[in-house]
Tab-separated table of C-alpha atoms in Angstrom:
chain	number	residue	atom	x	y	z
A	625	MET	CA	89.050	99.359	121.740
A	626	LYS	CA	88.369	96.218	121.146
A	627	ARG	CA	90.869	94.954	118.175
A	628	ARG	CA	90.298	91.683	116.330
A	629	VAL	CA	93.397	90.014	115.720
A	630	LEU	CA	93.952	90.236	111.438
A	631	SER	CA	95.844	87.198	108.676
A	632	VAL	CA	99.225	87.806	109.185
A	633	LEU	CA	100.584	89.397	105.714
A	634	LEU	CA	104.037	88.651	103.660
A	635	CYS	CA	105.216	91.208	101.616
A	636	ALA	CA	105.430	89.336	97.658
A	637	VAL	CA	108.672	88.993	96.762
A	638	PHE	CA	110.569	89.392	93.318
A	639	ALA	CA	113.030	89.128	91.789
A	640	VAL	CA	113.642	91.741	89.399
A	641	SER	CA	116.777	92.570	87.271
A	642	MET	CA	119.558	94.491	88.008
A	643	LEU	CA	118.270	94.190	91.635
A	644	PRO	CA	119.728	92.382	94.839
A	645	GLY	CA	117.719	88.822	94.628
A	646	CYS	CA	115.083	88.192	97.052
A	647	GLY	CA	116.234	86.676	99.965
A	648	SER	CA	112.939	84.544	100.202
A	649	GLY	CA	111.597	84.090	97.160
A	650	SER	CA	110.862	80.564	95.886
A	651	SER	CA	111.831	80.650	92.801
A	652	ASP	CA	114.998	79.561	90.864
A	653	THR	CA	116.289	81.672	90.266
A	654	ASP	CA	114.902	83.355	93.538
A	655	THR	CA	116.579	80.836	95.401
A	656	THR	CA	120.291	81.281	93.656
A	657	ALA	CA	120.708	85.060	94.482
A	658	ALA	CA	119.082	83.972	98.404
A	659	SER	CA	122.481	81.539	99.041
A	660	ASP	CA	124.634	84.207	98.006
A	661	ASP	CA	122.571	86.152	102.014
A	662	GLY	CA	120.374	87.900	98.768
A	663	ALA	CA	123.798	88.881	96.629
A	664	SER	CA	122.688	89.460	93.192
A	665	ASP	CA	124.459	88.667	90.240
A	666	ALA	CA	126.454	91.727	89.415
A	667	GLY	CA	128.142	90.873	92.546
A	668	GLU	CA	126.444	93.531	95.056
A	669	GLU	CA	126.875	91.751	98.986
A	670	SER	CA	123.418	91.894	100.679
A	671	ASP	CA	122.088	93.636	103.160
A	672	MET	CA	122.415	91.649	106.341
A	673	GLN	CA	125.994	91.471	105.382
A	674	TYR	CA	126.239	94.923	104.058
A	675	VAL	CA	124.832	95.790	108.291
A	676	LYS	CA	126.891	93.364	109.559
A	677	ASP	CA	130.133	95.047	108.147
A	678	LYS	CA	129.701	98.626	109.399
A	679	GLY	CA	127.875	97.345	112.837
A	680	SER	CA	125.793	98.659	112.940
A	681	LEU	CA	121.083	98.979	112.166
A	682	VAL	CA	119.837	102.475	110.810
A	683	VAL	CA	116.351	102.343	112.913
A	684	GLY	CA	114.483	105.187	110.993
A	685	ILE	CA	111.656	106.267	113.346
A	686	THR	CA	109.289	109.902	114.594
A	687	ASN	CA	108.661	110.245	118.506
A	688	PHE	CA	105.964	108.227	118.190
A	689	GLU	CA	104.468	106.603	122.282
A	690	PRO	CA	104.370	103.475	122.885
A	691	MET	CA	106.259	102.429	119.839
A	692	ASP	CA	110.155	104.513	119.770
A	693	TYR	CA	109.556	108.228	122.478
A	694	LYS	CA	112.778	109.434	124.783
A	695	ASP	CA	113.337	108.369	128.287
A	696	GLU	CA	114.635	110.986	131.556
A	697	ASN	CA	117.969	109.999	130.099
A	698	GLY	CA	117.380	111.248	126.420
A	699	ASP	CA	117.695	107.583	125.371
A	700	TRP	CA	115.002	105.462	122.670
A	701	ILE	CA	112.561	103.043	124.459
A	702	GLY	CA	109.690	101.970	122.890
A	703	PHE	CA	108.278	98.852	121.486
A	704	ASP	CA	109.550	98.745	118.734
A	705	ALA	CA	112.815	100.306	120.092
A	706	ASP	CA	113.315	97.472	122.479
A	707	MET	CA	112.523	95.454	119.636
A	708	ALA	CA	115.296	96.228	117.276
A	709	LYS	CA	118.019	96.968	119.804
A	710	ALA	CA	117.264	93.103	120.718
A	711	PHE	CA	117.597	92.157	117.325
A	712	ALA	CA	120.144	94.117	116.095
A	713	GLU	CA	122.403	92.553	119.483
A	714	SER	CA	121.508	89.304	117.040
A	715	LEU	CA	123.046	90.486	114.495
A	716	GLY	CA	125.994	91.274	116.435
A	717	VAL	CA	125.621	95.415	115.114
A	718	GLU	CA	124.293	98.170	117.295
A	719	ALA	CA	121.232	99.673	116.812
A	720	GLU	CA	120.980	103.812	116.382
A	721	PHE	CA	117.929	105.478	115.729
A	722	VAL	CA	117.555	108.490	113.651
A	723	GLU	CA	114.501	111.095	113.447
A	724	ILE	CA	113.580	110.958	110.048
A	725	ASP	CA	109.974	113.097	108.162
A	726	TRP	CA	108.058	110.020	107.850
A	727	ASP	CA	107.205	111.354	104.182
A	728	ASN	CA	110.572	110.779	102.715
A	729	LYS	CA	111.054	106.971	104.402
A	730	VAL	CA	111.742	105.154	100.990
A	731	LEU	CA	114.205	107.633	99.694
A	732	GLU	CA	115.960	107.994	103.597
A	733	LEU	CA	115.469	104.331	102.638
A	734	ASP	CA	116.765	103.873	99.505
A	735	GLY	CA	119.961	107.108	100.461
A	736	LYS	CA	121.099	104.249	102.902
A	737	SER	CA	120.420	106.941	105.685
A	738	ILE	CA	118.427	104.617	107.216
A	739	ASP	CA	118.254	100.405	107.124
A	740	CYS	CA	115.359	99.577	108.046
A	741	VAL	CA	112.026	102.292	109.161
A	742	TRP	CA	110.461	100.324	112.579
A	743	ASN	CA	107.983	102.465	114.004
A	744	GLY	CA	104.390	102.000	114.506
A	745	MET	CA	104.720	101.698	110.663
A	746	THR	CA	101.573	100.279	108.619
A	747	LEU	CA	101.117	97.932	105.318
A	748	THR	CA	99.628	99.870	102.949
A	749	ASP	CA	99.698	99.107	99.585
A	750	GLU	CA	102.142	102.171	98.528
A	751	VAL	CA	104.229	100.605	101.285
A	752	THR	CA	104.755	96.760	100.570
A	753	SER	CA	105.363	98.093	97.162
A	754	ALA	CA	107.809	100.562	97.657
A	755	MET	CA	109.702	97.732	100.931
A	756	GLU	CA	110.884	94.486	101.861
A	757	CYS	CA	108.164	93.964	104.896
A	758	THR	CA	108.511	91.902	107.391
A	759	ASN	CA	105.332	89.910	108.307
A	760	ALA	CA	102.768	92.444	111.098
A	761	TYR	CA	103.389	92.319	114.194
A	762	LEU	CA	101.136	94.280	115.659
A	763	ASN	CA	96.911	95.686	114.943
A	764	ASN	CA	95.938	98.973	114.410
A	765	ALA	CA	93.844	101.139	113.889
A	766	GLN	CA	93.072	105.231	112.801
A	767	VAL	CA	90.793	106.686	115.541
A	768	VAL	CA	89.660	110.802	115.987
A	769	ILE	CA	90.574	112.414	118.400
A	770	VAL	CA	88.917	115.627	119.831
A	771	PRO	CA	88.505	117.532	122.474
A	772	ALA	CA	87.037	115.656	125.328
A	773	ASP	CA	84.057	118.237	125.827
A	774	VAL	CA	82.834	117.937	122.431
A	775	ALA	CA	83.548	114.752	122.012
A	776	ASP	CA	79.595	113.317	122.166
A	777	GLN	CA	79.147	115.616	118.433
A	778	TYR	CA	81.560	113.479	116.543
A	779	GLN	CA	80.856	109.379	116.637
A	780	ASP	CA	80.674	109.145	112.709
A	781	THR	CA	81.869	109.712	110.113
A	782	ASP	CA	79.130	112.243	108.757
A	783	SER	CA	79.667	114.722	111.602
A	784	LEU	CA	83.393	115.234	110.814
A	785	ALA	CA	82.319	116.750	107.789
A	786	ASP	CA	82.552	120.365	109.335
A	787	LEU	CA	86.194	119.490	110.884
A	788	SER	CA	90.112	120.696	110.569
A	789	PHE	CA	92.149	118.300	111.352
A	790	ALA	CA	95.961	117.554	111.947
A	791	VAL	CA	97.111	114.208	110.255
A	792	GLU	CA	101.033	113.068	109.985
A	793	ALA	CA	102.173	113.769	106.166
A	794	GLY	CA	102.800	110.670	104.732
A	795	SER	CA	100.747	108.345	107.095
A	796	ALA	CA	97.743	105.975	107.181
A	797	GLY	CA	95.978	108.477	109.131
A	798	GLU	CA	96.112	111.436	106.151
A	799	GLU	CA	95.406	108.445	103.732
A	800	GLN	CA	92.373	107.846	106.141
A	801	VAL	CA	91.034	111.492	106.125
A	802	SER	CA	92.013	112.262	101.821
A	803	ALA	CA	89.664	108.927	101.291
A	804	LEU	CA	86.874	110.210	103.017
A	805	GLY	CA	87.698	113.989	101.378
A	806	LEU	CA	88.402	115.808	104.769
A	807	ASP	CA	89.813	118.957	105.266
A	808	TYR	CA	93.402	118.696	106.638
A	809	THR	CA	96.296	120.063	107.535
A	810	PRO	CA	99.326	117.527	107.015
A	811	VAL	CA	101.815	118.411	109.981
A	812	THR	CA	105.527	116.870	110.801
A	813	SER	CA	104.456	113.583	113.298
A	814	GLN	CA	101.494	112.269	115.209
A	815	ALA	CA	103.327	113.886	118.439
A	816	ASP	CA	102.462	117.441	116.366
A	817	ALA	CA	98.878	116.512	115.271
A	818	LEU	CA	98.480	116.386	119.298
A	819	MET	CA	99.588	119.697	119.483
A	820	GLU	CA	97.817	121.924	116.668
A	821	VAL	CA	94.684	119.504	118.182
A	822	GLU	CA	95.705	121.240	121.936
A	823	GLY	CA	96.720	124.511	120.806
A	824	GLY	CA	93.165	124.885	118.800
A	825	THR	CA	94.798	125.704	115.885
A	826	CYS	CA	93.126	122.112	114.252
A	827	ASP	CA	89.461	121.199	115.602
A	828	ALA	CA	90.940	116.793	115.273
A	829	ALA	CA	93.076	114.308	114.692
A	830	VAL	CA	94.056	111.156	113.124
A	831	ILE	CA	96.585	109.543	114.453
A	832	ASP	CA	97.363	105.770	115.086
A	833	SER	CA	94.818	103.917	118.562
A	834	LEU	CA	97.703	102.633	120.310
A	835	MET	CA	99.445	106.002	120.051
A	836	ALA	CA	96.703	107.489	121.291
A	837	SER	CA	95.942	104.360	124.188
A	838	ALA	CA	99.333	105.590	125.798
A	839	MET	CA	99.050	109.992	125.423
A	840	VAL	CA	95.412	110.946	125.040
A	841	GLY	CA	93.267	111.162	128.014
A	842	GLU	CA	93.509	110.784	131.674
A	843	GLY	CA	96.926	110.641	133.821
A	844	THR	CA	98.545	111.892	129.915
A	845	SER	CA	100.235	114.527	128.393
A	846	TYR	CA	96.645	116.001	127.207
A	847	ALA	CA	94.576	114.588	129.570
A	848	ASP	CA	91.893	116.663	127.527
A	849	LEU	CA	91.686	115.519	124.391
A	850	THR	CA	89.749	111.744	123.697
A	851	TYR	CA	89.906	109.675	120.554
A	852	THR	CA	86.297	108.682	119.384
A	853	ILE	CA	85.733	106.605	116.191
A	854	GLY	CA	88.280	104.319	114.246
A	855	LEU	CA	88.603	104.175	110.856
A	856	ASN	CA	89.600	101.198	109.719
A	857	SER	CA	91.225	98.205	111.150
A	858	GLU	CA	95.267	97.934	109.947
A	859	GLU	CA	98.585	95.899	110.795
A	860	TYR	CA	102.206	97.317	111.696
A	861	GLY	CA	105.141	96.029	109.981
A	862	VAL	CA	108.562	96.329	109.837
A	863	GLY	CA	110.823	97.942	106.089
A	864	PHE	CA	113.605	97.030	104.752
A	865	ARG	CA	115.377	98.788	101.006
A	866	LYS	CA	113.862	96.075	98.583
A	867	GLY	CA	114.981	93.030	98.226
A	868	SER	CA	116.621	92.914	101.220
A	869	ASP	CA	117.645	89.660	103.122
A	870	LEU	CA	116.591	91.611	106.382
A	871	ALA	CA	113.305	90.878	106.249
A	872	GLU	CA	113.253	87.811	106.871
A	873	GLU	CA	116.008	87.734	109.290
A	874	LEU	CA	113.655	89.295	111.123
A	875	ASN	CA	110.251	87.152	110.551
A	876	SER	CA	112.461	84.674	111.877
A	877	PHE	CA	113.691	86.453	114.454
A	878	PHE	CA	109.721	87.134	115.711
A	879	ALA	CA	108.411	83.797	116.009
A	880	GLU	CA	111.806	83.192	117.922
A	881	SER	CA	111.030	86.301	119.969
A	882	TYR	CA	107.208	85.238	119.805
A	883	ALA	CA	108.082	80.930	121.411
A	884	ASP	CA	110.134	82.144	124.170
A	885	GLY	CA	108.291	84.730	125.252
A	886	SER	CA	109.797	87.841	125.661
A	887	MET	CA	107.963	89.676	122.447
A	888	GLN	CA	105.204	89.311	125.073
A	889	LYS	CA	107.355	90.553	127.513
A	890	CYS	CA	108.314	93.917	125.237
A	891	ALA	CA	104.789	93.692	124.800
A	892	GLU	CA	103.560	94.299	128.063
A	893	THR	CA	106.256	96.631	129.115
A	894	TYR	CA	104.743	98.881	126.948
A	895	LYS	CA	101.216	97.725	127.698
A	896	VAL	CA	100.263	97.033	123.704
A	897	GLN	CA	99.883	93.497	124.075
A	898	ALA	CA	96.685	92.759	123.236
A	899	ALA	CA	97.428	93.658	119.505
A	900	LEU	CA	100.355	91.260	119.427
A	901	ILE	CA	100.006	88.866	116.618
A	902	GLU	CA	100.924	85.751	117.513
A	903	GLN	CA	104.361	84.690	115.050
């Protein structure tokens, strides 16, 4: 699928009274807050210091190849997983991965069950309003998955009207099928959505194009499935707690990793280099 490099998105960062100050604001108030690593006037520690003190960066993920998935030894790998490990190392801490219910990602984040959401997360308005987000780092799209033997029947949005879809709850895929008024069943993950189509309980699924490239078609786990049309274009970012100084720290890490070529090398390992956004 052709991908067009879009403009880098930067989350709007505002200083809000009674909450920790933002580490990347430009006003005098923001600067004062940032001078204490993002700590608020009430003396709360910065998110970065919180992570360093406990010695771990807890990363909220789902099983999503090629971003976050397990190897034959049960260890988490993938483009996002490897970059998260490298970022954690730069902070002097360990990366820990926790599988979450994607629909509850903001609750998990705010409740400090996790420290960030780093799992091919689309920068929707809902996400950027609820989290402190990084710059975009990968392009993506939502694509329709159907059995390969009927793919020629579903080449435009009008042809989708009578299909039943499986989509990950709280995902950009759910947003797309809902906007089109299509019949759908929310499931726990994109991998589950593929299983619904493979098992015949749903006619189609909508998942991320990067996942489709890795998991659908000849030579994959779902050789009898294929993807047809793209429903949108979007970008991935990483989300932290609102006001977290870790978002700007990760932006700097992305820029350094892109400049020294390590980000490109990691992308090539997982075959997502064509979607990489210059930092």
